[in-house]
Amino acid sequence: MVSLPAPPPVPAADGDGWAGVPQPPRRLLDQVRDRLRYLHYSLRTEEAYVHWARAFVRFHSLRHPRTLGQAEVEAFLTWLSVDRGVSAATHRQALSALLFLYQQVLGQRLPWMDSLARPQRKPRLPVVLSVDEVRCVLALLEGGHGVLARLLYGTGMRITEALQLRSKDVDFERQVIVVRCGKGGKDRVVMLPAALAPALKAQLQRAHLLWRADGAVGHAGVQLPDALARKYPRAELSWAWFWVFPQADLSVCPRTGVVRRHHLFDQTFQRAFKRAVDQAGIQRPATPHTLRHSFASHVLQSSGDLRAVQELLGHANIATTQVYTRLDFQHLAKVYDAAHPRAHLGGQRKPAPKTSKKT
């Protein structure tokens, strides 16, 4: 007869940990992390909310939030806006973090929480590079950074979506890339430009060499989403789940503490992109996310299909995509010249070159 393993211990009904084993009380910030992970918030959100909870407690001389109320919350937010001069988006993030702390962690839902004013976001136009400027920046990026930059501009992906790509997500036969767990936890499919396929294959070959080296030495596998590593114990060591853009060195996982190979750090690519923008002589504050804005603007100018651009970018609301219609300066210039010719101001706009149509 096969002996069955002993059942796991049953938690005590009084909440003191496992039955018969009293557990020390969890620190406040650990409680915040536990609740965020229970609700499956992203690591970025976890880091931001923990930061604001720590800043709030330190602002009030390490007093516990249970002893603080509306006046203390408003005093902290006022200090951020007046003394620190934070933007409206940062103000809203700090407020959301404090509401999460009180409602989700401390279990307090008081009437004054609904009366806290949220600053309104002001509409801003995104920075967009011209086709020539994009070509110049891409030419200054080499190796994996160059492939990553061309991928961002050719597909419109966010930098985190591109960095988290696995080898299984790239389908050269159908010329598509599957974006897993993008913003809002949604999946979508983007087109793989044919001109980028050779460079992406070369990048996968370089990643494959790292994967083989890690396997030969016996390093831990890559991080898998959720509890997939328990369901498929060998999946983290497989090539299918290996990163398309792996980091050159091993690092410690911030949640598990395991030393493994992470994907390329976004700060590493951001610094390389900043150097390329400076070398190209571009004065505008361009970032890797600017490639996504440039992709959307250029595709919209070429096709005029707003719905297709919304699908490629993964926007839930088409109003988010409509901001790029305000960046179609060629169309605006034609309307302006037709309604108010520049000849009245002592000059005329140089006409755009006509493109010959093939018959």
CSV table of N, CA and C in Angstrom, one decimal, residues 1-142:
chain,number,residue,atom,x,y,z
A,1,MET,N,0.9,-1.2,0.0
A,1,MET,CA,0.0,0.0,0.0
A,1,MET,C,0.9,1.2,0.0
A,2,VAL,N,0.5,2.2,-0.8
A,2,VAL,CA,1.3,3.4,-0.9
A,2,VAL,C,0.8,4.4,0.2
A,3,SER,N,1.8,4.9,0.9
A,3,SER,CA,1.5,5.8,2.0
A,3,SER,C,1.3,7.2,1.4
A,4,LEU,N,0.2,7.9,1.9
A,4,LEU,CA,0.0,9.2,1.4
A,4,LEU,C,0.7,10.2,2.3
A,5,PRO,N,1.1,11.4,1.7
A,5,PRO,CA,1.7,12.4,2.5
A,5,PRO,C,0.7,13.0,3.5
A,6,ALA,N,1.3,13.5,4.6
A,6,ALA,CA,0.5,14.1,5.7
A,6,ALA,C,-0.2,15.4,5.1
A,7,PRO,N,-1.4,15.7,5.5
A,7,PRO,CA,-2.1,16.9,5.0
A,7,PRO,C,-1.4,18.1,5.6
A,8,PRO,N,-1.5,19.3,4.9
A,8,PRO,CA,-0.8,20.5,5.4
A,8,PRO,C,-1.5,21.0,6.6
A,9,PRO,N,-0.8,21.7,7.5
A,9,PRO,CA,-1.4,22.2,8.7
A,9,PRO,C,-2.6,23.2,8.4
A,10,VAL,N,-3.6,23.2,9.2
A,10,VAL,CA,-4.8,24.0,9.1
A,10,VAL,C,-4.6,25.3,9.8
A,11,PRO,N,-4.9,26.4,9.1
A,11,PRO,CA,-4.8,27.7,9.8
A,11,PRO,C,-5.7,27.8,11.0
A,12,ALA,N,-5.3,28.5,12.0
A,12,ALA,CA,-6.1,28.6,13.2
A,12,ALA,C,-7.2,29.5,12.9
A,13,ALA,N,-8.4,29.3,13.6
A,13,ALA,CA,-9.6,30.1,13.4
A,13,ALA,C,-9.4,31.5,13.9
A,14,ASP,N,-8.5,31.7,14.9
A,14,ASP,CA,-8.4,33.0,15.5
A,14,ASP,C,-7.4,33.9,14.7
A,15,GLY,N,-6.8,33.4,13.6
A,15,GLY,CA,-6.0,34.2,12.8
A,15,GLY,C,-4.6,34.4,13.3
A,16,ASP,N,-4.2,33.5,14.3
A,16,ASP,CA,-2.8,33.6,14.8
A,16,ASP,C,-1.8,32.8,14.1
A,17,GLY,N,-2.1,32.5,12.8
A,17,GLY,CA,-1.1,31.7,12.0
A,17,GLY,C,-1.6,30.3,12.0
A,18,TRP,N,-0.7,29.3,11.7
A,18,TRP,CA,-1.0,27.9,11.7
A,18,TRP,C,-1.4,27.5,13.1
A,19,ALA,N,-2.2,26.5,13.1
A,19,ALA,CA,-2.8,26.0,14.4
A,19,ALA,C,-1.7,25.6,15.4
A,20,GLY,N,-1.7,26.2,16.5
A,20,GLY,CA,-0.7,25.9,17.5
A,20,GLY,C,0.6,26.6,17.4
A,21,VAL,N,0.8,27.4,16.3
A,21,VAL,CA,2.1,28.1,16.0
A,21,VAL,C,1.8,29.6,15.9
A,22,PRO,N,1.9,30.4,16.9
A,22,PRO,CA,1.6,31.8,16.8
A,22,PRO,C,2.6,32.5,15.9
A,23,GLN,N,2.1,33.4,15.1
A,23,GLN,CA,2.9,34.1,14.1
A,23,GLN,C,3.1,35.6,14.6
A,24,PRO,N,4.3,36.1,14.4
A,24,PRO,CA,4.5,37.5,14.7
A,24,PRO,C,3.7,38.4,13.8
A,25,PRO,N,3.2,39.6,14.3
A,25,PRO,CA,2.4,40.5,13.5
A,25,PRO,C,3.2,41.0,12.3
A,26,ARG,N,2.6,41.1,11.1
A,26,ARG,CA,3.2,41.6,9.9
A,26,ARG,C,3.4,43.1,10.0
A,27,ARG,N,4.6,43.5,9.5
A,27,ARG,CA,4.8,45.0,9.4
A,27,ARG,C,3.9,45.6,8.4
A,28,LEU,N,3.6,46.9,8.6
A,28,LEU,CA,2.6,47.6,7.7
A,28,LEU,C,3.0,47.5,6.3
A,29,LEU,N,4.2,47.7,5.9
A,29,LEU,CA,4.6,47.7,4.5
A,29,LEU,C,4.5,46.3,3.9
A,30,ASP,N,4.8,45.3,4.8
A,30,ASP,CA,4.6,43.9,4.3
A,30,ASP,C,3.1,43.6,4.1
A,31,GLN,N,2.2,44.1,4.9
A,31,GLN,CA,0.8,43.9,4.7
A,31,GLN,C,0.4,44.6,3.4
A,32,VAL,N,0.9,45.7,3.1
A,32,VAL,CA,0.6,46.4,1.8
A,32,VAL,C,1.0,45.5,0.6
A,33,ARG,N,2.2,45.0,0.7
A,33,ARG,CA,2.7,44.1,-0.4
A,33,ARG,C,1.8,42.8,-0.5
A,34,ASP,N,1.5,42.2,0.7
A,34,ASP,CA,0.6,41.0,0.6
A,34,ASP,C,-0.7,41.3,-0.1
A,35,ARG,N,-1.3,42.4,0.3
A,35,ARG,CA,-2.6,42.7,-0.3
A,35,ARG,C,-2.5,43.0,-1.8
A,36,LEU,N,-1.5,43.7,-2.2
A,36,LEU,CA,-1.3,44.0,-3.6
A,36,LEU,C,-1.1,42.8,-4.4
A,37,ARG,N,-0.3,41.8,-3.9
A,37,ARG,CA,0.0,40.6,-4.6
A,37,ARG,C,-1.3,39.7,-4.6
A,38,TYR,N,-2.1,39.8,-3.5
A,38,TYR,CA,-3.3,39.0,-3.5
A,38,TYR,C,-4.3,39.5,-4.6
A,39,LEU,N,-4.3,40.8,-4.8
A,39,LEU,CA,-5.1,41.3,-5.9
A,39,LEU,C,-4.5,41.4,-7.2
A,40,HIS,N,-3.3,40.8,-7.3
A,40,HIS,CA,-2.6,40.6,-8.6
A,40,HIS,C,-2.2,42.0,-9.3
A,41,TYR,N,-1.8,42.9,-8.4
A,41,TYR,CA,-1.3,44.2,-9.0
A,41,TYR,C,0.1,43.9,-9.6
A,42,SER,N,0.5,44.8,-10.5
A,42,SER,CA,1.8,44.6,-11.1
A,42,SER,C,2.9,45.0,-10.1
A,43,LEU,N,4.1,44.6,-10.5
A,43,LEU,CA,5.3,45.0,-9.6
A,43,LEU,C,5.5,46.5,-9.6
A,44,ARG,N,5.3,47.2,-10.7
A,44,ARG,CA,5.4,48.6,-10.8
A,44,ARG,C,4.5,49.3,-9.8
A,45,THR,N,3.2,48.8,-9.8
A,45,THR,CA,2.2,49.4,-8.9
A,45,THR,C,2.6,49.1,-7.5
A,46,GLU,N,3.1,47.9,-7.2
A,46,GLU,CA,3.5,47.5,-5.8
A,46,GLU,C,4.6,48.5,-5.4
A,47,GLU,N,5.6,48.7,-6.2
A,47,GLU,CA,6.7,49.6,-5.8
A,47,GLU,C,6.2,51.0,-5.5
A,48,ALA,N,5.3,51.5,-6.4
A,48,ALA,CA,4.8,52.9,-6.2
A,48,ALA,C,4.0,53.0,-4.9
A,49,TYR,N,3.1,52.1,-4.7
A,49,TYR,CA,2.2,52.2,-3.5
A,49,TYR,C,2.9,52.0,-2.2
A,50,VAL,N,3.9,51.1,-2.2
A,50,VAL,CA,4.8,51.0,-1.0
A,50,VAL,C,5.6,52.2,-0.8
A,51,HIS,N,6.0,52.8,-1.8
A,51,HIS,CA,6.8,54.1,-1.7
A,51,HIS,C,5.9,55.2,-1.0
A,52,TRP,N,4.7,55.3,-1.5
A,52,TRP,CA,3.9,56.4,-1.0
A,52,TRP,C,3.4,56.1,0.5
A,53,ALA,N,3.2,54.8,0.8
A,53,ALA,CA,2.8,54.5,2.1
A,53,ALA,C,4.0,54.8,3.1
A,54,ARG,N,5.2,54.5,2.7
A,54,ARG,CA,6.3,54.8,3.5
A,54,ARG,C,6.5,56.3,3.7
A,55,ALA,N,6.4,57.0,2.6
A,55,ALA,CA,6.5,58.5,2.6
A,55,ALA,C,5.5,59.1,3.5
A,56,PHE,N,4.2,58.6,3.5
A,56,PHE,CA,3.1,59.1,4.3
A,56,PHE,C,3.4,58.9,5.8
A,57,VAL,N,3.9,57.7,6.2
A,57,VAL,CA,4.2,57.4,7.6
A,57,VAL,C,5.4,58.3,8.1
A,58,ARG,N,6.4,58.4,7.2
A,58,ARG,CA,7.6,59.2,7.6
A,58,ARG,C,7.2,60.7,7.7
A,59,PHE,N,6.3,61.2,6.9
A,59,PHE,CA,5.9,62.6,6.9
A,59,PHE,C,5.3,62.9,8.3
A,60,HIS,N,4.5,61.9,8.8
A,60,HIS,CA,3.9,62.1,10.1
A,60,HIS,C,4.6,61.5,11.3
A,61,SER,N,6.0,61.5,11.2
A,61,SER,CA,6.9,61.1,12.3
A,61,SER,C,6.6,59.7,12.8
A,62,LEU,N,6.4,58.8,11.8
A,62,LEU,CA,6.3,57.3,12.0
A,62,LEU,C,5.1,57.0,12.8
A,63,ARG,N,4.1,57.8,12.8
A,63,ARG,CA,2.8,57.4,13.4
A,63,ARG,C,2.1,56.4,12.6
A,64,HIS,N,1.3,55.5,13.2
A,64,HIS,CA,0.6,54.5,12.4
A,64,HIS,C,-0.6,55.1,11.7
A,65,PRO,N,-0.8,54.7,10.5
A,65,PRO,CA,-2.0,55.3,9.8
A,65,PRO,C,-3.3,55.2,10.4
A,66,ARG,N,-3.5,54.2,11.3
A,66,ARG,CA,-4.7,54.0,12.0
A,66,ARG,C,-5.1,55.2,12.9
A,67,THR,N,-4.0,55.9,13.4
A,67,THR,CA,-4.2,57.0,14.2
A,67,THR,C,-4.3,58.3,13.5
A,68,LEU,N,-4.3,58.2,12.1
A,68,LEU,CA,-4.3,59.4,11.3
A,68,LEU,C,-5.6,59.5,10.5
A,69,GLY,N,-6.1,60.6,10.1
A,69,GLY,CA,-7.3,60.8,9.5
A,69,GLY,C,-7.3,61.7,8.3
A,70,GLN,N,-8.4,62.3,8.0
A,70,GLN,CA,-8.5,63.2,6.8
A,70,GLN,C,-7.6,64.3,6.8
A,71,ALA,N,-7.4,65.0,8.0
A,71,ALA,CA,-6.6,66.1,8.1
A,71,ALA,C,-5.1,65.8,7.8
A,72,GLU,N,-4.7,64.6,8.2
A,72,GLU,CA,-3.3,64.2,8.0
A,72,GLU,C,-3.1,63.8,6.5
A,73,VAL,N,-4.1,63.2,5.9
A,73,VAL,CA,-3.9,62.8,4.5
A,73,VAL,C,-3.9,64.0,3.7
A,74,GLU,N,-4.8,65.0,3.9
A,74,GLU,CA,-4.8,66.2,3.1
A,74,GLU,C,-3.5,67.1,3.4
A,75,ALA,N,-3.0,67.0,4.6
A,75,ALA,CA,-1.7,67.7,4.8
A,75,ALA,C,-0.6,67.1,4.0
A,76,PHE,N,-0.5,65.8,3.9
A,76,PHE,CA,0.5,65.2,3.1
A,76,PHE,C,0.4,65.5,1.7
A,77,LEU,N,-0.9,65.4,1.1
A,77,LEU,CA,-1.1,65.7,-0.3
A,77,LEU,C,-0.8,67.2,-0.6
A,78,THR,N,-1.1,68.1,0.4
A,78,THR,CA,-0.8,69.5,0.2
A,78,THR,C,0.7,69.7,0.1
A,79,TRP,N,1.4,69.0,1.0
A,79,TRP,CA,2.8,69.2,1.0
A,79,TRP,C,3.4,68.7,-0.3
A,80,LEU,N,2.9,67.6,-0.9
A,80,LEU,CA,3.4,67.2,-2.2
A,80,LEU,C,3.1,68.2,-3.3
A,81,SER,N,2.0,68.8,-3.3
A,81,SER,CA,1.6,69.7,-4.4
A,81,SER,C,2.3,71.1,-4.2
A,82,VAL,N,2.3,71.6,-3.0
A,82,VAL,CA,2.8,73.0,-2.7
A,82,VAL,C,4.3,73.0,-2.6
A,83,ASP,N,4.8,72.2,-1.6
A,83,ASP,CA,6.3,72.2,-1.3
A,83,ASP,C,7.1,71.4,-2.3
A,84,ARG,N,6.6,70.3,-2.7
A,84,ARG,CA,7.4,69.4,-3.6
A,84,ARG,C,7.1,69.7,-5.1
A,85,GLY,N,5.9,70.3,-5.4
A,85,GLY,CA,5.6,70.7,-6.7
A,85,GLY,C,5.4,69.5,-7.7
A,86,VAL,N,4.8,68.4,-7.2
A,86,VAL,CA,4.6,67.3,-8.0
A,86,VAL,C,3.5,67.5,-9.1
A,87,SER,N,3.5,66.8,-10.1
A,87,SER,CA,2.5,66.9,-11.2
A,87,SER,C,1.1,66.4,-10.7
A,88,ALA,N,0.1,66.6,-11.5
A,88,ALA,CA,-1.2,66.1,-11.2
A,88,ALA,C,-1.3,64.6,-11.2
A,89,ALA,N,-0.5,64.0,-12.1
A,89,ALA,CA,-0.5,62.5,-12.2
A,89,ALA,C,0.1,61.9,-11.0
A,90,THR,N,1.2,62.5,-10.5
A,90,THR,CA,1.9,62.0,-9.3
A,90,THR,C,1.0,62.2,-8.1
A,91,HIS,N,0.3,63.4,-8.0
A,91,HIS,CA,-0.7,63.6,-6.9
A,91,HIS,C,-1.8,62.6,-6.9
A,92,ARG,N,-2.3,62.2,-8.1
A,92,ARG,CA,-3.4,61.2,-8.1
A,92,ARG,C,-2.9,59.9,-7.7
A,93,GLN,N,-1.6,59.5,-8.1
A,93,GLN,CA,-1.1,58.3,-7.7
A,93,GLN,C,-0.9,58.1,-6.2
A,94,ALA,N,-0.4,59.2,-5.6
A,94,ALA,CA,-0.2,59.2,-4.2
A,94,ALA,C,-1.5,59.0,-3.5
A,95,LEU,N,-2.6,59.7,-3.9
A,95,LEU,CA,-3.9,59.6,-3.3
A,95,LEU,C,-4.4,58.2,-3.5
A,96,SER,N,-4.3,57.6,-4.7
A,96,SER,CA,-4.7,56.2,-4.9
A,96,SER,C,-4.0,55.3,-4.0
A,97,ALA,N,-2.7,55.5,-3.7
A,97,ALA,CA,-2.0,54.6,-2.8
A,97,ALA,C,-2.5,54.7,-1.4
A,98,LEU,N,-2.8,55.9,-0.9
A,98,LEU,CA,-3.3,56.1,0.4
A,98,LEU,C,-4.7,55.5,0.6
A,99,LEU,N,-5.5,55.7,-0.4
A,99,LEU,CA,-6.9,55.1,-0.4
A,99,LEU,C,-6.8,53.6,-0.3
A,100,PHE,N,-5.8,53.0,-1.1
A,100,PHE,CA,-5.6,51.6,-1.0
A,100,PHE,C,-5.1,51.1,0.3
A,101,LEU,N,-4.3,51.9,0.9
A,101,LEU,CA,-3.8,51.6,2.3
A,101,LEU,C,-4.9,51.6,3.3
A,102,TYR,N,-5.8,52.6,3.3
A,102,TYR,CA,-6.8,52.6,4.3
A,102,TYR,C,-8.0,51.6,4.0
A,103,GLN,N,-8.4,51.5,2.7
A,103,GLN,CA,-9.5,50.7,2.4
A,103,GLN,C,-9.2,49.2,2.3
A,104,GLN,N,-8.1,48.9,1.6
A,104,GLN,CA,-7.7,47.5,1.3
A,104,GLN,C,-6.9,46.8,2.4
A,105,VAL,N,-6.0,47.6,3.0
A,105,VAL,CA,-5.1,47.0,4.0
A,105,VAL,C,-5.6,47.2,5.4
A,106,LEU,N,-6.0,48.4,5.8
A,106,LEU,CA,-6.5,48.6,7.1
A,106,LEU,C,-8.0,48.4,7.3
A,107,GLY,N,-8.7,48.2,6.2
A,107,GLY,CA,-10.1,47.9,6.2
A,107,GLY,C,-11.0,49.0,6.7
A,108,GLN,N,-10.6,50.3,6.4
A,108,GLN,CA,-11.4,51.4,6.8
A,108,GLN,C,-12.0,52.1,5.6
A,109,ARG,N,-13.3,52.2,5.6
A,109,ARG,CA,-14.0,52.9,4.5
A,109,ARG,C,-14.9,54.0,5.2
A,110,LEU,N,-14.3,55.1,5.3
A,110,LEU,CA,-14.9,56.3,6.0
A,110,LEU,C,-15.4,57.3,5.0
A,111,PRO,N,-16.5,58.1,5.3
A,111,PRO,CA,-17.1,59.0,4.4
A,111,PRO,C,-16.1,60.1,3.9
A,112,TRP,N,-15.1,60.5,4.7
A,112,TRP,CA,-14.2,61.5,4.2
A,112,TRP,C,-13.3,61.1,3.1
A,113,MET,N,-13.2,59.8,2.9
A,113,MET,CA,-12.3,59.3,1.8
A,113,MET,C,-12.9,59.6,0.4
A,114,ASP,N,-14.3,59.7,0.3
A,114,ASP,CA,-14.9,60.1,-0.9
A,114,ASP,C,-14.9,61.6,-1.2
A,115,SER,N,-14.6,62.4,-0.2
A,115,SER,CA,-14.6,63.8,-0.4
A,115,SER,C,-13.2,64.4,-0.7
A,116,LEU,N,-12.2,63.5,-0.7
A,116,LEU,CA,-10.8,64.0,-1.1
A,116,LEU,C,-10.8,64.4,-2.6
A,117,ALA,N,-10.4,65.6,-2.9
A,117,ALA,CA,-10.4,66.1,-4.2
A,117,ALA,C,-9.2,65.5,-5.0
A,118,ARG,N,-9.5,65.1,-6.3
A,118,ARG,CA,-8.5,64.6,-7.2
A,118,ARG,C,-8.2,65.7,-8.2
A,119,PRO,N,-6.9,66.0,-8.3
A,119,PRO,CA,-6.6,67.0,-9.4
A,119,PRO,C,-6.9,66.5,-10.8
A,120,GLN,N,-7.3,67.4,-11.6
A,120,GLN,CA,-7.6,67.0,-13.0
A,120,GLN,C,-6.4,67.0,-13.9
A,121,ARG,N,-6.3,65.9,-14.7
A,121,ARG,CA,-5.2,65.8,-15.6
A,121,ARG,C,-5.3,66.9,-16.7
A,122,LYS,N,-4.3,67.5,-17.1
A,122,LYS,CA,-4.3,68.4,-18.2
A,122,LYS,C,-3.9,67.7,-19.5
A,123,PRO,N,-4.6,67.9,-20.6
A,123,PRO,CA,-4.2,67.2,-21.8
A,123,PRO,C,-2.9,67.7,-22.3
A,124,ARG,N,-2.0,66.7,-22.7
A,124,ARG,CA,-0.7,67.0,-23.2
A,124,ARG,C,-0.5,66.3,-24.5
A,125,LEU,N,0.1,66.9,-25.5
A,125,LEU,CA,0.4,66.3,-26.7
A,125,LEU,C,1.7,65.5,-26.6
A,126,PRO,N,1.7,64.2,-27.0
A,126,PRO,CA,2.9,63.4,-26.9
A,126,PRO,C,4.0,63.9,-27.9
A,127,VAL,N,5.3,63.7,-27.6
A,127,VAL,CA,6.4,64.0,-28.4
A,127,VAL,C,6.5,63.0,-29.5
A,128,VAL,N,6.5,63.5,-30.8
A,128,VAL,CA,6.6,62.6,-32.0
A,128,VAL,C,7.8,63.0,-32.8
A,129,LEU,N,8.6,62.0,-33.2
A,129,LEU,CA,9.7,62.3,-34.1
A,129,LEU,C,9.3,62.1,-35.6
A,130,SER,N,10.0,62.8,-36.4
A,130,SER,CA,9.7,62.6,-37.9
A,130,SER,C,10.4,61.3,-38.3
A,131,VAL,N,10.0,60.9,-39.5
A,131,VAL,CA,10.6,59.6,-40.1
A,131,VAL,C,12.1,59.7,-40.2
A,132,ASP,N,12.6,60.9,-40.6
A,132,ASP,CA,14.1,61.0,-40.7
A,132,ASP,C,14.7,61.0,-39.3
A,133,GLU,N,14.1,61.6,-38.4
A,133,GLU,CA,14.7,61.6,-37.0
A,133,GLU,C,14.7,60.2,-36.4
A,134,VAL,N,13.6,59.5,-36.7
A,134,VAL,CA,13.6,58.1,-36.2
A,134,VAL,C,14.7,57.3,-36.9
A,135,ARG,N,14.9,57.5,-38.1
A,135,ARG,CA,15.9,56.7,-38.9
A,135,ARG,C,17.3,57.1,-38.3
A,136,CYS,N,17.5,58.3,-38.0
A,136,CYS,CA,18.8,58.8,-37.5
A,136,CYS,C,19.1,58.1,-36.1
A,137,VAL,N,18.1,58.1,-35.2
A,137,VAL,CA,18.2,57.6,-33.9
A,137,VAL,C,18.5,56.1,-34.0
A,138,LEU,N,17.7,55.4,-34.8
A,138,LEU,CA,17.9,53.9,-34.9
A,138,LEU,C,19.3,53.5,-35.5
A,139,ALA,N,19.8,54.4,-36.3
A,139,ALA,CA,21.1,54.1,-36.9
A,139,ALA,C,22.2,54.2,-35.8
A,140,LEU,N,22.0,54.9,-34.8
A,140,LEU,CA,23.0,55.1,-33.7
A,140,LEU,C,22.9,54.1,-32.6
A,141,LEU,N,21.9,53.2,-32.7
A,141,LEU,CA,21.8,52.1,-31.7
A,141,LEU,C,22.2,50.8,-32.3
A,142,GLU,N,23.1,50.0,-31.6
A,142,GLU,CA,23.6,48.8,-32.1
A,142,GLU,C,23.2,47.6,-31.3
